[in-house]
PDB file of C-alpha atoms in Angstrom:
ATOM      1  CA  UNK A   1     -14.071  10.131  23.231  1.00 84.00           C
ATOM      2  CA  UNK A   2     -11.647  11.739  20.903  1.00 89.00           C
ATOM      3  CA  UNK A   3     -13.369  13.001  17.692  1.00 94.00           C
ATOM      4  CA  UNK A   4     -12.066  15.048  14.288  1.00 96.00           C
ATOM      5  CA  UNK A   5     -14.264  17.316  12.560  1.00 96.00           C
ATOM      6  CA  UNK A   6     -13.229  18.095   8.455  1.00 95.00           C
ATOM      7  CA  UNK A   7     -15.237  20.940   6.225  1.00 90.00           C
ATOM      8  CA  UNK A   8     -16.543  18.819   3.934  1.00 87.00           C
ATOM      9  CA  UNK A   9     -15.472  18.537   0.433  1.00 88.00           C
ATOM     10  CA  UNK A  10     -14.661  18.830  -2.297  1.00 95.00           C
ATOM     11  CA  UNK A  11     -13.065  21.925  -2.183  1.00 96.00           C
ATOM     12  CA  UNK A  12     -12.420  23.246  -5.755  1.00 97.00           C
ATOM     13  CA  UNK A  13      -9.372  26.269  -6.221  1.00 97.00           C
ATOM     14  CA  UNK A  14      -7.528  27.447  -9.278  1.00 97.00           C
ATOM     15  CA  UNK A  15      -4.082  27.059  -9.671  1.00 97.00           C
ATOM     16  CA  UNK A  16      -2.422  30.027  -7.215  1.00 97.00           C
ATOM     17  CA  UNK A  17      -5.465  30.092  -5.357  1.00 98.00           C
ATOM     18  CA  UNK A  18      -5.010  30.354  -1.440  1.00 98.00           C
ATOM     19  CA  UNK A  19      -6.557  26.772   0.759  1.00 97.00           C
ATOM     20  CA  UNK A  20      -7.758  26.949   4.152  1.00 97.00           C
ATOM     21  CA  UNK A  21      -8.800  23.761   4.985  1.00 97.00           C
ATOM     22  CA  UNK A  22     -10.820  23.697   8.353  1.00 97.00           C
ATOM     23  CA  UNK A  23      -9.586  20.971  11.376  1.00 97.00           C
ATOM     24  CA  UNK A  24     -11.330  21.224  14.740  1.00 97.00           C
ATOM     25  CA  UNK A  25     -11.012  18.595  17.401  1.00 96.00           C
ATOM     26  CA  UNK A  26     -12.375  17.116  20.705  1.00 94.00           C
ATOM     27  CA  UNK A  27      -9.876  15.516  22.688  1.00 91.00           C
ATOM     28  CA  UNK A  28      -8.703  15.450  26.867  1.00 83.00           C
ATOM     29  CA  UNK A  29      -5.361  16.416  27.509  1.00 82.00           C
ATOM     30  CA  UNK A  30      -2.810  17.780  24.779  1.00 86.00           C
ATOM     31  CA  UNK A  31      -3.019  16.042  21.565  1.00 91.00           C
ATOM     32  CA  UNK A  32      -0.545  15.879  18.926  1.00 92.00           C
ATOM     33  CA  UNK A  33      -2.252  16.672  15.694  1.00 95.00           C
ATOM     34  CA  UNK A  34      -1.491  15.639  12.142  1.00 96.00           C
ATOM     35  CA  UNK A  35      -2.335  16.271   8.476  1.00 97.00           C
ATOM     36  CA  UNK A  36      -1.762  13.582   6.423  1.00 97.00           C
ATOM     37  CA  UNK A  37      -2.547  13.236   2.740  1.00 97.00           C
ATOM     38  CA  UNK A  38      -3.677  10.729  -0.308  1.00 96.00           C
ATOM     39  CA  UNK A  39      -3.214  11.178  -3.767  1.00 95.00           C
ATOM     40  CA  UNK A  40      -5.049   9.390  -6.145  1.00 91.00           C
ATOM     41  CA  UNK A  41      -4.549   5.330  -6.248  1.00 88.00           C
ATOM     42  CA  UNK A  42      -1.678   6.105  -3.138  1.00 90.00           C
ATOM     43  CA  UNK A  43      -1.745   5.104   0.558  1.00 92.00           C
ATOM     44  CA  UNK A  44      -1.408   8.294   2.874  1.00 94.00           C
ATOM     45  CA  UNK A  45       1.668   9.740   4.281  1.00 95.00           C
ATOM     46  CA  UNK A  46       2.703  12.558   6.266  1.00 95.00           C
ATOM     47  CA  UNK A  47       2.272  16.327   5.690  1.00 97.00           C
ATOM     48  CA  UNK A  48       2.909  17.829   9.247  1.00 97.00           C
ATOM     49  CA  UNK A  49       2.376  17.797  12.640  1.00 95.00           C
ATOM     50  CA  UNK A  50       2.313  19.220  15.732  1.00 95.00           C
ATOM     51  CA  UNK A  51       2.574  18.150  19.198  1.00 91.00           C
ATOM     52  CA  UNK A  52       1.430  21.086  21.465  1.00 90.00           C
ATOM     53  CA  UNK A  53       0.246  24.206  21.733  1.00 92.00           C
ATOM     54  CA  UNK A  54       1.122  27.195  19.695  1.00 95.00           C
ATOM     55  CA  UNK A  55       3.396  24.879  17.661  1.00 95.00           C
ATOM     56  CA  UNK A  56       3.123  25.769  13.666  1.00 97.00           C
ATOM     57  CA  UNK A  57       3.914  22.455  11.680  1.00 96.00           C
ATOM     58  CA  UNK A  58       5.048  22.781   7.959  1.00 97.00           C
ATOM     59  CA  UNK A  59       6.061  21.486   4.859  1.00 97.00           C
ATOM     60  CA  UNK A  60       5.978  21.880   1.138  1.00 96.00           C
ATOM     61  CA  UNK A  61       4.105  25.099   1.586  1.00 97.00           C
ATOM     62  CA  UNK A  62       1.333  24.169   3.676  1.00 98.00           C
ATOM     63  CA  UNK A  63       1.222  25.246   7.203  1.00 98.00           C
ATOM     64  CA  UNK A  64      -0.719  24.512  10.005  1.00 98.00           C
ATOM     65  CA  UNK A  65      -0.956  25.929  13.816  1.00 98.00           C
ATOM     66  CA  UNK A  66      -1.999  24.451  16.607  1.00 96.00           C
ATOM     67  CA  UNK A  67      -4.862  26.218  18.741  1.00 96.00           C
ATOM     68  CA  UNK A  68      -5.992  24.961  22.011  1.00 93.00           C
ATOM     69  CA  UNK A  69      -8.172  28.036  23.236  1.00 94.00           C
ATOM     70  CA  UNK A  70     -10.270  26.778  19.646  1.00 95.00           C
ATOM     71  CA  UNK A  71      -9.337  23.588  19.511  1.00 95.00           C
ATOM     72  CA  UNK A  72      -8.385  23.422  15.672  1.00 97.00           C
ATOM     73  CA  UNK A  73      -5.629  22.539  13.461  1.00 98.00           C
ATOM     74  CA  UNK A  74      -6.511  24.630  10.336  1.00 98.00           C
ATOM     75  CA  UNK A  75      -4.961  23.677   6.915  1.00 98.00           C
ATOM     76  CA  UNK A  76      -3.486  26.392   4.899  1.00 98.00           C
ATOM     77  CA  UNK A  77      -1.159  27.307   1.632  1.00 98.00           C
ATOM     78  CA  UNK A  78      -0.921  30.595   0.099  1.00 97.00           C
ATOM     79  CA  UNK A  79      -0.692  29.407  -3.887  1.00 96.00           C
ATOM     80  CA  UNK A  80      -2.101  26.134  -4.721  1.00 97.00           C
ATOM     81  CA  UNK A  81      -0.913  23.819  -7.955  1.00 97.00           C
ATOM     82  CA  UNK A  82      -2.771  21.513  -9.637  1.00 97.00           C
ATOM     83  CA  UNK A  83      -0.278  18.695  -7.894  1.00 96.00           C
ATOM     84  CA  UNK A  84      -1.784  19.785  -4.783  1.00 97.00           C
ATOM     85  CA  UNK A  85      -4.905  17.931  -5.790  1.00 97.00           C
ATOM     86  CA  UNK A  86      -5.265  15.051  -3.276  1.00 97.00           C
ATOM     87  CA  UNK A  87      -7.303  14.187   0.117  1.00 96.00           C
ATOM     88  CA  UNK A  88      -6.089  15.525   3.358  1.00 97.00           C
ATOM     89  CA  UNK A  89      -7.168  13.965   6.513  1.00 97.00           C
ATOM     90  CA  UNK A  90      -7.230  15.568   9.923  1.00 97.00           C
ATOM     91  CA  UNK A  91      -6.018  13.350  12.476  1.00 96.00           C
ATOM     92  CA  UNK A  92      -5.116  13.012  16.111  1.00 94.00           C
ATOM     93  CA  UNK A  93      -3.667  11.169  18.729  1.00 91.00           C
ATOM     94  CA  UNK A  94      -4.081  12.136  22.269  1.00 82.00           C
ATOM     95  CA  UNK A  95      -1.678  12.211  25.342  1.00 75.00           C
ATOM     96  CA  UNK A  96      -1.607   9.557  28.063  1.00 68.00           C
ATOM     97  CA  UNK A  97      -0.669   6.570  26.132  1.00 65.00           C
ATOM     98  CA  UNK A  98      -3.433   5.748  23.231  1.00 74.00           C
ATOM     99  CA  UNK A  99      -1.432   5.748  20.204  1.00 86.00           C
ATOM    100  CA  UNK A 100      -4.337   4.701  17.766  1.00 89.00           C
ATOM    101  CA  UNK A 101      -5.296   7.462  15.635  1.00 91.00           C
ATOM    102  CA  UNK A 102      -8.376   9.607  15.410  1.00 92.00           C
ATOM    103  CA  UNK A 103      -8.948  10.490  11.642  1.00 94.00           C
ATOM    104  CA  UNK A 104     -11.194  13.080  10.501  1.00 95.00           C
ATOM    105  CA  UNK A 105     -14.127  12.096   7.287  1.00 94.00           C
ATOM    106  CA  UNK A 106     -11.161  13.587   4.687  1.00 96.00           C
ATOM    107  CA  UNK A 107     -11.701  16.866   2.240  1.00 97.00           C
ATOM    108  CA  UNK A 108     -10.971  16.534  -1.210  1.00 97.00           C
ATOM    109  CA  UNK A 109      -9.034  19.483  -2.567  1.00 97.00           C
ATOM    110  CA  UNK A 110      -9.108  19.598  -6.333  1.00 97.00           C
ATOM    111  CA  UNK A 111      -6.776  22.241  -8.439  1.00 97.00           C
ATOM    112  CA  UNK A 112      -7.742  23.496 -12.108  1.00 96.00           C
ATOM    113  CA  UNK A 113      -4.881  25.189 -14.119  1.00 95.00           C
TER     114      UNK A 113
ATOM    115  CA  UNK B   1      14.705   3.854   1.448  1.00 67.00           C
ATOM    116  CA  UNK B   2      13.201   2.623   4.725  1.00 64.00           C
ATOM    117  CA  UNK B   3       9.589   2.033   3.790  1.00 93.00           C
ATOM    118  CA  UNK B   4       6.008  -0.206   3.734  1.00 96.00           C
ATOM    119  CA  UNK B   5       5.261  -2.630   0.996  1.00 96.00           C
ATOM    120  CA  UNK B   6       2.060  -4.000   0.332  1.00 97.00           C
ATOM    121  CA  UNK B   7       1.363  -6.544  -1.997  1.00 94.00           C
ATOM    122  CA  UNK B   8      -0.545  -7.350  -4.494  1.00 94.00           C
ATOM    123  CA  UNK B   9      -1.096  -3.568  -5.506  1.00 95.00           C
ATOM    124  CA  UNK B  10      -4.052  -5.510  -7.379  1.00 96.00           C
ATOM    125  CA  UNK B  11      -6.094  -8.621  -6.085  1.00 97.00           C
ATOM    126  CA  UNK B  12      -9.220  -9.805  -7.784  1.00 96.00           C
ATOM    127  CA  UNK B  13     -11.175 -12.249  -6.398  1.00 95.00           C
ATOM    128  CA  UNK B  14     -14.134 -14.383  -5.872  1.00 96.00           C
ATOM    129  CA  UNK B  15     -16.898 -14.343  -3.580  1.00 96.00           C
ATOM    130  CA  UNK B  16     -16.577 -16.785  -1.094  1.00 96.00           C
ATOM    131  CA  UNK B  17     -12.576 -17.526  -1.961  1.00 97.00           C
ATOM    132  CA  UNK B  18      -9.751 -17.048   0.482  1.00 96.00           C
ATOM    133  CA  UNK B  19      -7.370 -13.652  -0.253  1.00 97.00           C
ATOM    134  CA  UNK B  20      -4.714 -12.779   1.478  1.00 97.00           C
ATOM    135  CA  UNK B  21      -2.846  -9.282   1.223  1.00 97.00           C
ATOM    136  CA  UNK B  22       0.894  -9.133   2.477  1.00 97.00           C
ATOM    137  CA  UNK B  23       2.229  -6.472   4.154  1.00 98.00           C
ATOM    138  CA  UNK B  24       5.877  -6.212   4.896  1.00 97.00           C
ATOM    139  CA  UNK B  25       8.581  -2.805   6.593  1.00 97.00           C
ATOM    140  CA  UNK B  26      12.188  -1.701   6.363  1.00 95.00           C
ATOM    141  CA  UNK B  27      11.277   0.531   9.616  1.00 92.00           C
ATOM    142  CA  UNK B  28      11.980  -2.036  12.421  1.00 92.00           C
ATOM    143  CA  UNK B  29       8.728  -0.223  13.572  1.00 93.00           C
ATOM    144  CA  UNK B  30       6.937  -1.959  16.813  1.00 93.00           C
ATOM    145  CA  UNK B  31       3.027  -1.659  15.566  1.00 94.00           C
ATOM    146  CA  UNK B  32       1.530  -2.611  12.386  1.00 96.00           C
ATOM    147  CA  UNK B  33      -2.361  -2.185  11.577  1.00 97.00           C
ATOM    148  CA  UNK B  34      -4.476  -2.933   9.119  1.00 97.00           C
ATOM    149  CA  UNK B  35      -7.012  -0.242   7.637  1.00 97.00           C
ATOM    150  CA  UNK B  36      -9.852  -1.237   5.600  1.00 97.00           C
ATOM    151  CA  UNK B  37     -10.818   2.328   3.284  1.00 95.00           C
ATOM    152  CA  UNK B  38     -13.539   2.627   1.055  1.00 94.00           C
ATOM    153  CA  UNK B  39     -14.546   5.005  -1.321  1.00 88.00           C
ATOM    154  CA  UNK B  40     -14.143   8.674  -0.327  1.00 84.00           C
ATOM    155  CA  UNK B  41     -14.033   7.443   3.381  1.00 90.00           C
ATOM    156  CA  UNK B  42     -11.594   7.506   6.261  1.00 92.00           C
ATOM    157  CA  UNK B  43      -9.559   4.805   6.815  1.00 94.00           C
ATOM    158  CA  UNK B  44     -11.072   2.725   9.361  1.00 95.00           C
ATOM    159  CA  UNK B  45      -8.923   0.153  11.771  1.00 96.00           C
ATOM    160  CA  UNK B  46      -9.622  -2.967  11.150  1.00 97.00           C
ATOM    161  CA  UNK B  47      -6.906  -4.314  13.824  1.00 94.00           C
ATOM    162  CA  UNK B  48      -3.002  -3.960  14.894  1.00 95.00           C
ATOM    163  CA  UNK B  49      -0.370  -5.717  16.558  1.00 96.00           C
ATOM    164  CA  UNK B  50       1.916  -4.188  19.295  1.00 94.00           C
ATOM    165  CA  UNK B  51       4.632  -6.032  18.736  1.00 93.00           C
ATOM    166  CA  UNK B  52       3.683  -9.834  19.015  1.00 93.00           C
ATOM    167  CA  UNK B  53       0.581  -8.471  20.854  1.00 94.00           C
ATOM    168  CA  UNK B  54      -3.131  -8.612  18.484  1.00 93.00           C
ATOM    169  CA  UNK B  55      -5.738  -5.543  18.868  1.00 93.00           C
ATOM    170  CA  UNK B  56      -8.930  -6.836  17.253  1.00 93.00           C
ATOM    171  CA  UNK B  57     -11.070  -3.579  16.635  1.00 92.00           C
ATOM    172  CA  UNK B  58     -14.521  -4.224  18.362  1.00 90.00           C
ATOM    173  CA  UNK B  59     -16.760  -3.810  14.553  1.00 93.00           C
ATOM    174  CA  UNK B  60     -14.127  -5.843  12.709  1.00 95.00           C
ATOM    175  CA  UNK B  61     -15.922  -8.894  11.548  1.00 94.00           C
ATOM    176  CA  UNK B  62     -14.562 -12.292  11.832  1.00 94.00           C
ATOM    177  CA  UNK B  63     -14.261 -13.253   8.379  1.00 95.00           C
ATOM    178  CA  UNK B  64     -11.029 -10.940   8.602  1.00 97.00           C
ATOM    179  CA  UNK B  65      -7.644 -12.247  10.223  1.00 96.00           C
ATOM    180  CA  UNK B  66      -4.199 -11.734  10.614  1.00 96.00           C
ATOM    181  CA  UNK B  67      -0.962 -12.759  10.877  1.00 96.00           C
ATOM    182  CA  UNK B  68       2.465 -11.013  12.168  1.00 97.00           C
ATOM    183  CA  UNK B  69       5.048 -13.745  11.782  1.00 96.00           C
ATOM    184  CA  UNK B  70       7.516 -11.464  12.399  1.00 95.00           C
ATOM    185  CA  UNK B  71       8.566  -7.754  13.135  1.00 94.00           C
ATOM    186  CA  UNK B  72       9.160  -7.066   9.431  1.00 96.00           C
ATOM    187  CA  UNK B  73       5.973  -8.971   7.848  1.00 97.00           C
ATOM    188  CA  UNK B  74       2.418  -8.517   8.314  1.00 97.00           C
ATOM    189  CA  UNK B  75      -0.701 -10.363   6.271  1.00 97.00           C
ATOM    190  CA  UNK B  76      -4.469 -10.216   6.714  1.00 97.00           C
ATOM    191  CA  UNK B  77      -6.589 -13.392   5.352  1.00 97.00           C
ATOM    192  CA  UNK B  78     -10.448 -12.650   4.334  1.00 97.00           C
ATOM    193  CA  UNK B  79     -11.839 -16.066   5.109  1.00 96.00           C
ATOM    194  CA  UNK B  80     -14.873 -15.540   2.592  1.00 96.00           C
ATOM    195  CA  UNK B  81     -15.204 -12.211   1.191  1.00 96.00           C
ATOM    196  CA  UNK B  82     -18.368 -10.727   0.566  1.00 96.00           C
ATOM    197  CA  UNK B  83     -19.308  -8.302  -2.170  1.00 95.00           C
ATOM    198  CA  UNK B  84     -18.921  -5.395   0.295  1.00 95.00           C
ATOM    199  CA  UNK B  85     -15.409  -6.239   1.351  1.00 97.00           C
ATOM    200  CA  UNK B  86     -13.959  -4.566  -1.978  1.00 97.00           C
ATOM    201  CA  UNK B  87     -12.215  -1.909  -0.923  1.00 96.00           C
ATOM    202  CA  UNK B  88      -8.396  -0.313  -0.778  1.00 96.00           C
ATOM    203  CA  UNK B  89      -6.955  -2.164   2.403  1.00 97.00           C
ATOM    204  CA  UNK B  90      -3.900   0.163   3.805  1.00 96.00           C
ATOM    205  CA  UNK B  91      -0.791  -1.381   5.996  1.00 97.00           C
ATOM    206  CA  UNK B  92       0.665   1.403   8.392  1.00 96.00           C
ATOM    207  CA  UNK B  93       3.576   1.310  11.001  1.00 95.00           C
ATOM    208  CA  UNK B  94       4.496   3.380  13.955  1.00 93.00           C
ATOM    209  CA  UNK B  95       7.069   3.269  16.257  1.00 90.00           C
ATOM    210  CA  UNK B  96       5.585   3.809  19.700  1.00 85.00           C
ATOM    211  CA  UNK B  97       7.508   4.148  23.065  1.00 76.00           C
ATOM    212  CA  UNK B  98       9.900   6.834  21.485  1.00 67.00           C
ATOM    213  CA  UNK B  99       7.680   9.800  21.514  1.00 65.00           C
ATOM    214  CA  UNK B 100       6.301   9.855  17.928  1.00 64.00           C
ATOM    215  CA  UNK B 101       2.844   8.564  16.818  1.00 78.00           C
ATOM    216  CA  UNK B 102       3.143   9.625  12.900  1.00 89.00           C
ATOM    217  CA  UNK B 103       2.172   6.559  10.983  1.00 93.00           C
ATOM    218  CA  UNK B 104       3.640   5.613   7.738  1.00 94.00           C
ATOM    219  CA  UNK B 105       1.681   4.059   5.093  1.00 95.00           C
ATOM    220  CA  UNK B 106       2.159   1.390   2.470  1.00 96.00           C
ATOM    221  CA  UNK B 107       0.296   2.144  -0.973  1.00 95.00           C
ATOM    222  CA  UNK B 108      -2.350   0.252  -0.554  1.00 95.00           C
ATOM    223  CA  UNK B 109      -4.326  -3.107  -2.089  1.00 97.00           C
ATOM    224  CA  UNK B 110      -7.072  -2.765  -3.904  1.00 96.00           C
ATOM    225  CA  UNK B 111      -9.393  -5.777  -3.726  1.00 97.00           C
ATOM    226  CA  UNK B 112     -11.848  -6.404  -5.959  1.00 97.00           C
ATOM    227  CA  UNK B 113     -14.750  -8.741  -4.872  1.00 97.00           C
ATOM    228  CA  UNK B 114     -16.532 -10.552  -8.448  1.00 95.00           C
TER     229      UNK B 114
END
């Protein structure tokens, strides 16, 4: 079956810092892979996708490329701000049809000034 | 803006009585699903509905249901909830069929269980 795997959390910067977040995945076929984040008290929403191979999704500074020969999906900004402080989940859905999500466990990312 | 509504934001209850949390979209969106998400957790499915069509997750116990009257609306009843059904319970949508699969989340209920 289709499984996420997170680093675990939390992971604590400083403001300006640079994030990797790590994303590695076991799926068949060509996935389309997501990050999506939660800030405190919210529901989750979007931060970017991708949908195959190669493809870089991005958005508010955070970037993320898809890798097939590794099979990851690696989180990354280059300054951090204490905003940025929130849970980002790892998630997939895989080709053929299954439109039900695969989430990874979540890594808390928490910014000091 | 086109988006998901969940309501209460805040439901206290008692153990053993009836709560129901409301979920309603602006998308038109095709699927709707219920997450259940405790603390520092995943969200895990609970169930959806492809259009009219229910998808009861295989774990989710029976003391949960739900309703989809219609496209826009959504609700899940706990029959008797238990201590450990206090949790933040998510509404998503997706529109499937039209090559996307991102989901888009209401804010959330959080249920308290006294």
């Amino acid at each position: 079956g289709n499984s996420v795997t997170q680093m675990e959390g939390p992971v604590t910067l400083s403001e300006e810092a640079f994030l990797t977040i790590n994303c590695t995945y076991t799926a068949t076929g060509y996935p389309s892979l997501f990050w999506y984040v939660q800030y405190p008290g919210e529901g989750l929403q979007l931060l970017l996708k991708a949908t195959k191979a190669d493809d870089k999704g991005s958005n508010k500074g955070f970037e993320a490329t898809y890798r097939k020969e590794t099979t990851s999906f690696h989180l990354e900004k280059g300054s951090v701000q204490v905003s940025d402080s929130a849970v980002y989940f790892c998630a997939l859905t895989s080709s053929g049809g299954s439109y039900i999500p695969t989430f990874g466990r979540g890594t808390s990312l928490i910014v000091h000034p | 803006d086109a988006m998901v509504i969940q309501n209460p934001r805040y439901q206290v209850t008692q153990f053993g009585k009836p709560v129901t949390l409301s979920c309603s979209q602006t998308l038109n969106h095709n699927v709707m699903y219920w997450y259940q998400q405790k603390s520092s957790q995943a969200p895990k499915l609970l169930f959806h509905y492809y259009d009219k069509d229910f998808n009861n997750e295989a774990d989710t116990p029976d003391n949960f249901q739900s309703r989809r009257p219609n496209t826009s609306f959504c609700f899940l009843d706990i029959r008797s909830p238990g201590l450990g059904d206090a949790a933040m319970y998510l509404c998503a949508t997706s529109r499937v069929g039209q090559g996307t699969d991102t989901q888009y989340f209401g804010p959330g209920t959080r249920l308290t269980v006294l």
